[in-house]
PDB file of C-alpha atoms in Angstrom:
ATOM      1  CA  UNK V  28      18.067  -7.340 -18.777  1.00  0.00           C
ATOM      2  CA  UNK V  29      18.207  -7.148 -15.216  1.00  0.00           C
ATOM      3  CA  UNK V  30      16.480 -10.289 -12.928  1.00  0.00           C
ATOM      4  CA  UNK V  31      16.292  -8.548  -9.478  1.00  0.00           C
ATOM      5  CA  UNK V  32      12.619  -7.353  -8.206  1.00  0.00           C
ATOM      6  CA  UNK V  33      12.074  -5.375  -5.248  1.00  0.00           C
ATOM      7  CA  UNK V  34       8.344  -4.507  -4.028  1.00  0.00           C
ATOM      8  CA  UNK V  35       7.350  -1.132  -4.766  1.00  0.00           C
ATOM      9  CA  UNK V  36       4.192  -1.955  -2.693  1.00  0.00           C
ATOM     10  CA  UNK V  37       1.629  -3.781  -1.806  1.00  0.00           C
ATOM     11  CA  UNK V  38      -1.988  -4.066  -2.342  1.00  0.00           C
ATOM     12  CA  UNK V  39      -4.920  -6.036  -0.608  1.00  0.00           C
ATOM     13  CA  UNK V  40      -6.716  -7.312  -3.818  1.00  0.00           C
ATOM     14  CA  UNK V  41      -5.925  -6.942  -7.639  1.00  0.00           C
ATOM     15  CA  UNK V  42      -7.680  -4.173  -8.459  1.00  0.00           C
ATOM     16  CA  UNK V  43      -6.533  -2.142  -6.374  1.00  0.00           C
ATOM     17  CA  UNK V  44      -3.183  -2.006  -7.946  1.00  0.00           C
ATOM     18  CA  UNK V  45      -3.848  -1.069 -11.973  1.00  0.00           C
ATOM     19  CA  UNK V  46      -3.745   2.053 -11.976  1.00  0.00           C
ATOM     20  CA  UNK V  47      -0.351   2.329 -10.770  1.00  0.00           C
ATOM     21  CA  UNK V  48       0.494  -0.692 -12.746  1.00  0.00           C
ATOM     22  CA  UNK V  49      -0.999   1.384 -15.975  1.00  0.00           C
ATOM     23  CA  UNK V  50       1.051   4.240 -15.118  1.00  0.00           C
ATOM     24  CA  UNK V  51       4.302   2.855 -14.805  1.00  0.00           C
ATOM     25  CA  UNK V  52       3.739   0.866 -17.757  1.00  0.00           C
ATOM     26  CA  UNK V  53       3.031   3.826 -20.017  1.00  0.00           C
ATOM     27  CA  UNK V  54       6.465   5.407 -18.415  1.00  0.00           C
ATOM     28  CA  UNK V  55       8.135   2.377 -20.073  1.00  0.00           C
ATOM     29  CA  UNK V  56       9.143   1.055 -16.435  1.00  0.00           C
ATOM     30  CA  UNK V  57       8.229  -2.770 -16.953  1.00  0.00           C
ATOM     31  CA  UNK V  58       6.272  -3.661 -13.591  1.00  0.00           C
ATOM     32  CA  UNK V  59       5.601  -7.622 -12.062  1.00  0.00           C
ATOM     33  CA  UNK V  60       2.521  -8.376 -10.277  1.00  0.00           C
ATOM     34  CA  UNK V  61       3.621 -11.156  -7.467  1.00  0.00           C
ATOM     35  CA  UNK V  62       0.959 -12.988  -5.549  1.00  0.00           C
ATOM     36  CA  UNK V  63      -1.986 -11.526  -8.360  1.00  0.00           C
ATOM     37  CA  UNK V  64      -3.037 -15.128  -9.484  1.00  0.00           C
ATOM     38  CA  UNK V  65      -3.485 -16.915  -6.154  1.00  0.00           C
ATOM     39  CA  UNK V  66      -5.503 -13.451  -4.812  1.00  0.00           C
ATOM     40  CA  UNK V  67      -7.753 -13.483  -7.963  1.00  0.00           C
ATOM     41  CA  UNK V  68      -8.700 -17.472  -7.543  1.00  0.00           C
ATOM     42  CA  UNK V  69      -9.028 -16.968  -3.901  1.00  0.00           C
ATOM     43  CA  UNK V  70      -9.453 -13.702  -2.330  1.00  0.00           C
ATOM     44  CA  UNK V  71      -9.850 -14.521   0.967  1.00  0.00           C
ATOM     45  CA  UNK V  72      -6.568 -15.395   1.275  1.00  0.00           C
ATOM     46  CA  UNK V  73      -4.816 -12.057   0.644  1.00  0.00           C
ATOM     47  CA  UNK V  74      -3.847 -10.830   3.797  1.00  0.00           C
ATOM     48  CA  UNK V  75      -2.548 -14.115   4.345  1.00  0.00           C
ATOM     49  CA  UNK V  76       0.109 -13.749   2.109  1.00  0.00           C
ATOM     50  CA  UNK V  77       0.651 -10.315   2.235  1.00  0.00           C
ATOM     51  CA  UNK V  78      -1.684  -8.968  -0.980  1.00  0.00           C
ATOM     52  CA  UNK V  79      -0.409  -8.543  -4.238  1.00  0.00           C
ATOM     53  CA  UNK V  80       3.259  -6.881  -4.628  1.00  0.00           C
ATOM     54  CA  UNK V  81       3.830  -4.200  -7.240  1.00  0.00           C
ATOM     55  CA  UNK V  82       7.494  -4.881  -8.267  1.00  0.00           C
ATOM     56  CA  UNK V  83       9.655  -3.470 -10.532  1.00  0.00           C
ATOM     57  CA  UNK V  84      13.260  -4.031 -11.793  1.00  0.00           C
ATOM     58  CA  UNK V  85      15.927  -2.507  -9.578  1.00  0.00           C
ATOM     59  CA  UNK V  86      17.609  -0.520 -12.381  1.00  0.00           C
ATOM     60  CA  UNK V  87      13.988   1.006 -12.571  1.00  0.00           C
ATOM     61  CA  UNK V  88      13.331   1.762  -8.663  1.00  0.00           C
ATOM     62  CA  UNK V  89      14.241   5.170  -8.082  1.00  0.00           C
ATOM     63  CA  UNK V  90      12.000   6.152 -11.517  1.00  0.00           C
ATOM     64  CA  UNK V  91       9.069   3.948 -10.073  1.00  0.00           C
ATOM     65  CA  UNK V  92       9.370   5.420  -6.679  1.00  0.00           C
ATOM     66  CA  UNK V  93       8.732   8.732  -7.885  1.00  0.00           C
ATOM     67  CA  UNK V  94       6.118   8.107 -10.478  1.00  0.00           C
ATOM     68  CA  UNK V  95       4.112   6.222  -7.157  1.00  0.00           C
ATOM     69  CA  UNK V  96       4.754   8.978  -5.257  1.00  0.00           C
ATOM     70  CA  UNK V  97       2.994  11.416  -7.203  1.00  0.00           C
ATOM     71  CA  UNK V  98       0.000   9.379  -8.269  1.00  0.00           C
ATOM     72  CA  UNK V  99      -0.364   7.809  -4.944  1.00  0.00           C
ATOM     73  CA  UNK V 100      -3.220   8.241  -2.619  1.00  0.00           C
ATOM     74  CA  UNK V 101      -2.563   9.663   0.904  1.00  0.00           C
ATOM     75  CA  UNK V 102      -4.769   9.655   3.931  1.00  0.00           C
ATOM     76  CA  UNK V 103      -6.983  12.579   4.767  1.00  0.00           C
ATOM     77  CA  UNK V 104      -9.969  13.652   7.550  1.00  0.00           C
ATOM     78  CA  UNK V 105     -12.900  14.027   6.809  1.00  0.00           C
ATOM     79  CA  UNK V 106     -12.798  18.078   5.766  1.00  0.00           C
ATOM     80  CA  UNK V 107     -10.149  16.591   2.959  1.00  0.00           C
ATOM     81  CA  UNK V 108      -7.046  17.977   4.497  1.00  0.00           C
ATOM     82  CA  UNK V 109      -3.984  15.321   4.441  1.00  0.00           C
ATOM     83  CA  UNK V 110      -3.229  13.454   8.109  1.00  0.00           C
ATOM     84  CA  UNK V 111      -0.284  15.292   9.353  1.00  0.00           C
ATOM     85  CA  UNK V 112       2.067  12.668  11.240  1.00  0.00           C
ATOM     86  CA  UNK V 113       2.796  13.466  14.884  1.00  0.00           C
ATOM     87  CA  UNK V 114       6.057  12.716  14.697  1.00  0.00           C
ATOM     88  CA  UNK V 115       7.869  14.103  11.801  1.00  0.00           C
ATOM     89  CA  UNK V 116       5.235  16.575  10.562  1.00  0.00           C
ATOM     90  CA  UNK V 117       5.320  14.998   7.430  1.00  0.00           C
ATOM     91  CA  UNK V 118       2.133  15.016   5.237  1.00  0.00           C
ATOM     92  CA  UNK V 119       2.411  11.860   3.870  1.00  0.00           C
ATOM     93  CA  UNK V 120       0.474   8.925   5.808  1.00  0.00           C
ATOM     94  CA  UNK V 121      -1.618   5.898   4.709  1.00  0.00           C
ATOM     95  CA  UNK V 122      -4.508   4.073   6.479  1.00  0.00           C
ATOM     96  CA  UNK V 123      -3.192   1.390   8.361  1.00  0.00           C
ATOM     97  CA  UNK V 124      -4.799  -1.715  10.018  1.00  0.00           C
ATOM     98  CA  UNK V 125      -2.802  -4.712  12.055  1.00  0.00           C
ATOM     99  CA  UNK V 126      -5.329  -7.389  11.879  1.00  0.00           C
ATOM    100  CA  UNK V 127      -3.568  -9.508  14.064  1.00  0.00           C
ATOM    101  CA  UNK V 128      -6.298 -11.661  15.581  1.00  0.00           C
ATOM    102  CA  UNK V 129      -8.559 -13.710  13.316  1.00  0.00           C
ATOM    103  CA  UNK V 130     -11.738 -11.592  14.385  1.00  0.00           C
ATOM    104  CA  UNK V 131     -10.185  -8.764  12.482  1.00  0.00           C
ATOM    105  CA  UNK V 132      -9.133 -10.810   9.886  1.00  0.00           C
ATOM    106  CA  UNK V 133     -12.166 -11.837   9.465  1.00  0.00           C
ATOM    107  CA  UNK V 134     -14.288  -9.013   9.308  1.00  0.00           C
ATOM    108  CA  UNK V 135     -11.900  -5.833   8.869  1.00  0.00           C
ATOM    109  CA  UNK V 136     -14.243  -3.290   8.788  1.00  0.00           C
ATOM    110  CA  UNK V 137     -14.695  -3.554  13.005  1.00  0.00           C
ATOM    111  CA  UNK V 138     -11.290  -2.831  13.625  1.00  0.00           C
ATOM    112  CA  UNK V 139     -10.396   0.874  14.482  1.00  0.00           C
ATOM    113  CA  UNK V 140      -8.348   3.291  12.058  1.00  0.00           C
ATOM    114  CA  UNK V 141      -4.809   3.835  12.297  1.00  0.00           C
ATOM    115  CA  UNK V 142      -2.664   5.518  10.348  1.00  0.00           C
ATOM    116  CA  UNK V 143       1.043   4.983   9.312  1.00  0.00           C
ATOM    117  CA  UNK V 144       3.269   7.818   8.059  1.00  0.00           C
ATOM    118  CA  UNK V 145       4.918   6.679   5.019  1.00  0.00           C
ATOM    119  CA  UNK V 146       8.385   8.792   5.886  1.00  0.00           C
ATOM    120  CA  UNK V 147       8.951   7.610   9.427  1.00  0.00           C
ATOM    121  CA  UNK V 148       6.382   4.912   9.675  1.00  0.00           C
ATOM    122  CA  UNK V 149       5.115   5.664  12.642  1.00  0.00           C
ATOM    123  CA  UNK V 150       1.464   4.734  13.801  1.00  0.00           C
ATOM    124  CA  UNK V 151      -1.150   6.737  15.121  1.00  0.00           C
ATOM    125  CA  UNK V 152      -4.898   7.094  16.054  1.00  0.00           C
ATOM    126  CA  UNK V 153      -7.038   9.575  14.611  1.00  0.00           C
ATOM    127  CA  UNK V 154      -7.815  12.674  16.215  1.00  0.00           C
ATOM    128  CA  UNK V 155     -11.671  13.579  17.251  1.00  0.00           C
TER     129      UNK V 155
END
């Protein structure tokens, strides 16, 4: 069996990341939960440390990154159309926020909405 991990994603609390844990797991893709203990005994702590990271075996990755793919959430406007990135054109972006002060860490919810494309990450505001 192979010992090598390598983050499929991460995830701001525990919950957040069954579903896709479920999924691979009834694809027979064995999946590792880093970080899930400390979050659940003290949440406040999980941007700290990055939130919980789905991993999976290397040998697995390519199978896991597809199987996320599809059952992965992507951002959308309010009219449900997907967030098309500025960029690349790509349809295929997530929200995104940079808490970097402690005011925003703090309380997330005040800080505006960004978005990152998930092809060629790159950030940008909402349109109007």
């Amino acid at each position: 069996m192979e010992s090598e991990f390598h983050t499929l994603g991460t995830f701001e609390f525990p919950a957040d990341v069954q579903i896709i844990k479920a999924k691979l797991e009834s694809e027979g893709i064995p999946v590792f939960l880093r970080d899930e203990a400390t979050i659940n005994s003290d949440p406040l702590i999980s941007s700290a440390i990055g939130g919980v990271k789905l991993q999976v075996y290397s040998s697995d990755w390519e199978r896991a990154k597809e199987i996320y793919d599809e059952v992965r959430n992507y951002a959308t406007d309010d009219q449900g159309n997907p967030i098309v990135c500025p960029n690349c054109k790509a349809k295929k972006s997530e929200i995104y926020y940079t808490r970097k002060n402690l005011f925003y860490k703090l309380f997330p919810f005040f800080e505006s909405r960004k978005y990152r494309c998930m092809q060629c990450n790159f950030i940008t505001k909402p349109t109007k």
